[in-house]
């Protein structure tokens, strides 16, 4: 088929939706995947309302059968995937490492790491069916530097960067580029939850403190992260692969 197509996970959330909508506006077909049926439906409706091509699929990325089911849905719809935005993630508990709940650790690793791993495995045959396919895994600046109060999140995102490098090496001979994006704090629901979690009742002060740590003196806008993701999913040179690309207002350049 002429139209380039692919999958976005976490498509019901802030970054996933902004990216899926931008892909839709640019003429790409998007299979929107999220565990939240209502929000994935909203993303699909928004893309279609703007004249784009989108389908929705509810799946939990920690469940192997459900991951293979969204890949099968993409296969049924289009028979290949030109891009795969492996983006679903959770921030999890906010607590010092010494008292970080072990069940919360397991949950974060399951979504952010197992989910990304399973997605890479399940989508590979579809990516191989496309010419010059591209994968973007969503890591974070928490995959580059330490993140107090978010031990599992930081560990999972460092692991996503490592997994991205392994996938890039193994997939390069198949003409598939694999990169990670590492956003700093983004104006988003997730950052609102983190601010409230690290400073209960003083979220605004936490926001200011995070901003003071960013040379650009502000959080990223959702559109900025979506723009980078769409570039790496559809336009970047195929020789650019295995990279963890920060979009962080120079936060990690310091
Ligand atoms: N918001 C930020 O500041 C920020 C910064 C750096 C990285 N990130 C990363 O960006 C990605 C998207 O985050 P966001 O800000 O859009 O958060 P969000 O909470 O708005 O969206 C995350 C989406 O993932 C979905 N999801 C969660 N668990 C799932 C599961 N088991 N199966 C399927 N879907 C599941 C949620 O339903 C939600 O729609 C995440 O990987 C996050 O870690 C976010």
Coordinates of N, CA, C and O and ligand atoms in Angstrom, one line a residue, residues 9-18 33-37 39-40 43 57-63 66-67 70 85-91 107 110-112 115-116 137-142 153 156-157 160 181-194 219-220 222 225 247, ligand 1:
X9 N 2.1 2.8 21.0 CA 1.6 2.4 22.2 C 1.5 3.5 23.2 O 2.2 4.5 23.1
X10 N 0.7 3.4 24.2 CA 0.4 4.5 25.1 C -0.3 5.6 24.4 O -0.2 6.8 24.8
X11 N -1.0 5.3 23.3 CA -1.6 6.3 22.4 C -2.8 7.0 23.1 O -3.2 8.0 22.6
X12 N -3.2 6.5 24.2 CA -4.3 7.3 25.0 C -3.7 8.3 25.9 O -4.5 9.1 26.4
X13 N -2.4 8.3 26.1 CA -1.8 9.2 27.0 C -1.3 10.5 26.3 O -1.5 10.7 25.1
X14 N -0.6 11.3 27.1 CA -0.3 12.7 26.6 C 0.7 12.6 25.4 O 0.4 13.2 24.3
X15 N 1.9 12.0 25.5 CA 2.9 12.0 24.5 C 2.4 11.1 23.3 O 2.6 11.4 22.2
X16 N 1.8 9.9 23.7 CA 1.4 9.0 22.6 C 0.3 9.7 21.8 O 0.3 9.6 20.5
X17 N -0.6 10.4 22.4 CA -1.7 11.0 21.6 C -1.2 12.1 20.8 O -1.5 12.2 19.6
X18 N -0.3 13.0 21.3 CA 0.2 14.1 20.6 C 1.0 13.6 19.3 O 0.9 14.1 18.2
X33 N -2.6 2.0 20.4 CA -2.7 0.9 21.4 C -2.6 1.5 22.8 O -1.8 2.4 23.0
X34 N -3.5 1.1 23.7 CA -3.4 1.6 25.1 C -4.2 0.6 25.9 O -5.2 0.0 25.4
X35 N -3.9 0.5 27.2 CA -4.7 -0.4 28.0 C -6.0 0.3 28.4 O -7.0 -0.3 28.9
X36 N -6.1 1.6 28.2 CA -7.3 2.4 28.5 C -8.1 2.6 27.2 O -7.8 3.4 26.4
X37 N -9.2 1.8 27.2 CA -10.1 1.8 26.0 C -10.6 3.2 25.7 O -10.7 3.6 24.5
X39 N -9.5 6.2 26.4 CA -8.6 7.2 25.9 C -8.1 6.9 24.5 O -7.8 7.8 23.7
X40 N -7.9 5.6 24.3 CA -7.5 5.2 22.9 C -8.6 5.5 21.9 O -8.3 6.0 20.8
X43 N -8.3 9.2 21.1 CA -7.2 9.5 20.2 C -7.6 9.2 18.7 O -7.4 9.9 17.8
X57 N -6.9 -0.2 19.5 CA -6.8 -1.6 20.0 C -6.4 -1.5 21.5 O -5.4 -0.9 21.8
X58 N -7.3 -2.0 22.3 CA -7.0 -2.0 23.8 C -6.1 -3.2 24.1 O -6.4 -4.4 23.8
X59 N -4.9 -3.0 24.7 CA -4.0 -4.0 25.1 C -3.1 -3.6 26.3 O -2.7 -2.4 26.3
X60 N -2.8 -4.6 27.1 CA -1.9 -4.3 28.2 C -0.5 -4.8 27.7 O -0.3 -6.0 27.4
X61 N 0.4 -3.8 27.7 CA 1.7 -4.2 27.1 C 2.6 -5.1 28.0 O 3.6 -5.6 27.5
X62 N 2.1 -5.4 29.2 CA 2.8 -6.3 30.0 C 2.4 -7.8 29.8 O 3.1 -8.7 30.2
X63 N 1.3 -7.9 29.0 CA 0.8 -9.3 28.8 C 1.2 -9.7 27.4 O 0.8 -9.2 26.4
X66 N -1.4 -10.3 24.7 CA -2.0 -9.0 24.2 C -1.1 -8.2 23.3 O -1.5 -7.5 22.4
X67 N 0.2 -8.3 23.6 CA 1.2 -7.6 22.8 C 1.1 -8.3 21.4 O 1.1 -7.6 20.3
X70 N -1.9 -7.1 19.5 CA -1.9 -5.8 18.8 C -1.0 -5.9 17.5 O -1.4 -5.3 16.5
X85 N 6.1 3.1 17.6 CA 6.4 4.0 18.7 C 6.1 3.2 20.0 O 5.0 3.0 20.3
X86 N 7.2 2.7 20.6 CA 7.1 1.8 21.8 C 7.1 2.7 23.0 O 8.2 2.8 23.6
X87 N 6.0 3.2 23.4 CA 6.0 4.4 24.2 C 5.2 4.3 25.5 O 5.4 5.1 26.4
X88 N 4.3 3.3 25.7 CA 3.5 3.2 26.9 C 4.5 3.1 28.1 O 5.5 2.4 28.1
X89 N 4.1 3.8 29.2 CA 5.0 3.8 30.4 C 4.2 4.4 31.6 O 3.2 5.1 31.4
X90 N 4.7 4.1 32.7 CA 4.2 4.6 34.0 C 5.3 5.1 34.8 O 6.5 4.6 34.8
X91 N 5.0 6.1 35.6 CA 6.1 6.7 36.5 C 6.2 5.9 37.8 O 7.2 5.8 38.5
X107 N 5.8 -3.5 39.2 CA 4.8 -3.0 38.2 C 5.5 -2.1 37.2 O 5.2 -2.1 36.0
X110 N 7.6 -4.0 34.8 CA 6.7 -4.8 33.9 C 6.3 -3.9 32.7 O 6.3 -4.3 31.6
X111 N 5.8 -2.7 33.0 CA 5.3 -1.8 31.9 C 6.4 -1.3 31.1 O 6.5 -1.4 29.9
X112 N 7.4 -0.6 31.8 CA 8.4 0.2 31.1 C 9.5 -0.7 30.4 O 10.1 -0.2 29.5
X115 N 7.3 -4.5 28.8 CA 6.4 -4.0 27.7 C 7.1 -3.6 26.5 O 6.7 -3.9 25.3
X116 N 8.2 -2.9 26.7 CA 9.0 -2.5 25.5 C 9.7 -3.7 24.8 O 9.8 -3.8 23.6
X137 N 11.8 3.9 20.9 CA 11.4 3.5 22.3 C 11.4 4.8 23.2 O 12.4 5.6 23.1
X138 N 10.4 4.9 24.0 CA 10.4 6.1 24.9 C 11.2 5.8 26.2 O 10.7 5.1 27.0
X139 N 12.4 6.4 26.3 CA 13.1 6.4 27.5 C 12.8 7.7 28.3 O 11.6 8.1 28.4
X140 N 13.8 8.4 28.7 CA 13.6 9.6 29.5 C 15.0 10.2 29.9 O 16.0 9.4 29.8
X141 N 15.1 11.4 30.3 CA 16.3 11.8 30.9 C 16.6 10.9 32.1 O 17.8 10.8 32.5
X142 N 15.6 10.3 32.7 CA 15.8 9.3 33.8 C 16.5 8.1 33.3 O 16.9 7.2 34.1
X153 N 11.5 3.8 38.1 CA 11.4 4.5 36.8 C 12.7 4.8 36.2 O 13.0 4.5 35.0
X156 N 14.3 1.5 35.0 CA 13.6 1.0 33.8 C 14.0 1.8 32.6 O 14.2 1.2 31.5
X157 N 14.2 3.1 32.7 CA 14.5 3.9 31.5 C 16.0 3.7 31.1 O 16.3 3.8 29.9
X160 N 15.8 0.7 29.1 CA 15.3 0.9 27.8 C 16.4 1.4 26.8 O 16.4 1.0 25.7
X181 N 14.0 8.0 22.6 CA 14.0 9.5 22.9 C 14.0 9.6 24.4 O 13.5 8.7 25.2
X182 N 14.7 10.6 24.9 CA 14.8 10.9 26.3 C 14.3 12.3 26.7 O 15.1 13.2 26.8
X183 N 13.0 12.4 26.8 CA 12.5 13.7 27.2 C 12.8 14.1 28.6 O 12.9 13.2 29.5
X184 N 13.1 15.3 28.9 CA 13.1 15.8 30.2 C 11.7 16.1 30.7 O 10.8 15.6 30.0
X185 N 11.4 16.8 31.8 CA 10.1 17.0 32.2 C 9.2 17.7 31.1 O 9.7 18.6 30.4
X186 N 8.1 17.1 30.8 CA 7.2 17.6 29.8 C 5.9 18.2 30.5 O 5.5 17.6 31.5
X187 N 5.3 19.3 30.0 CA 4.1 19.8 30.6 C 3.0 18.7 30.3 O 2.6 18.5 29.2
X188 N 2.7 17.9 31.3 CA 1.9 16.7 31.1 C 1.3 16.2 32.4 O 1.7 16.6 33.5
X189 N 0.3 15.3 32.3 CA -0.3 14.8 33.4 C 0.7 14.0 34.3 O 0.6 14.0 35.5
X190 N 1.6 13.3 33.6 CA 2.6 12.5 34.4 C 3.4 13.4 35.3 O 3.7 13.1 36.4
X191 N 3.9 14.6 34.7 CA 4.7 15.5 35.6 C 3.8 16.0 36.7 O 4.3 16.2 37.8
X192 N 2.5 16.3 36.5 CA 1.7 16.8 37.6 C 1.6 15.7 38.7 O 1.7 16.0 39.9
X193 N 1.5 14.4 38.3 CA 1.5 13.4 39.3 C 2.8 13.3 40.0 O 2.9 13.0 41.2
X194 N 3.9 13.4 39.3 CA 5.2 13.3 39.9 C 5.4 14.5 40.9 O 5.9 14.3 42.0
X219 N 9.7 23.4 31.1 CA 9.4 22.0 30.7 C 9.3 22.0 29.1 O 9.0 23.0 28.5
X220 N 9.4 20.8 28.6 CA 9.1 20.6 27.1 C 7.6 20.7 26.9 O 6.8 20.4 27.8
X222 N 4.4 19.3 24.8 CA 4.0 18.0 24.2 C 4.3 18.0 22.7 O 4.9 17.0 22.2
X225 N 8.0 17.2 21.8 CA 8.3 15.8 21.9 C 7.7 15.0 20.8 O 8.4 14.1 20.2
X247 N 15.7 15.3 24.6 CA 15.0 16.5 24.3 C 14.6 17.1 25.7 O 13.6 16.7 26.3
Ligands
LIG1 N1 5.5 13.2 30.8 C1 6.8 13.4 30.9 O1 7.3 14.4 31.5 C2 7.8 12.3 30.4 C3 9.1 12.6 30.4 C4 10.0 11.6 29.9 C5 9.5 10.4 29.4 N2 8.2 10.2 29.5 C6 7.7 8.9 29.0 O2 6.8 9.1 27.9 C7 5.9 8.0 27.8 C8 4.5 8.5 27.7 O3 4.3 9.2 28.9 P1 3.1 10.3 29.0 O4 3.7 11.6 29.6 O5 2.3 10.4 27.8 O6 2.2 9.6 30.2 P2 0.7 9.3 30.2 O7 0.4 8.7 31.6 O8 -0.1 10.5 29.8 O9 0.5 8.2 29.1 C9 1.0 6.9 29.3 C10 -0.1 6.0 28.6 O10 0.4 4.6 28.8 C11 -0.7 3.8 29.0 N3 -0.3 2.6 29.7 C12 0.1 2.5 31.0 N4 0.3 1.2 31.3 C13 0.0 0.5 30.2 C14 0.0 -0.9 29.9 N5 0.4 -1.8 30.9 N6 -0.4 -1.3 28.7 C15 -0.8 -0.4 27.8 N7 -0.8 0.9 28.0 C16 -0.4 1.4 29.2 C17 -1.6 4.7 29.9 O11 -3.0 4.2 29.9 C18 -1.4 6.0 29.3 O12 -2.4 6.3 28.3 C19 6.2 7.1 29.0 O13 7.0 6.0 28.7 C20 6.9 8.0 30.0 O14 7.7 7.3 30.9 C21 7.3 11.1 29.9

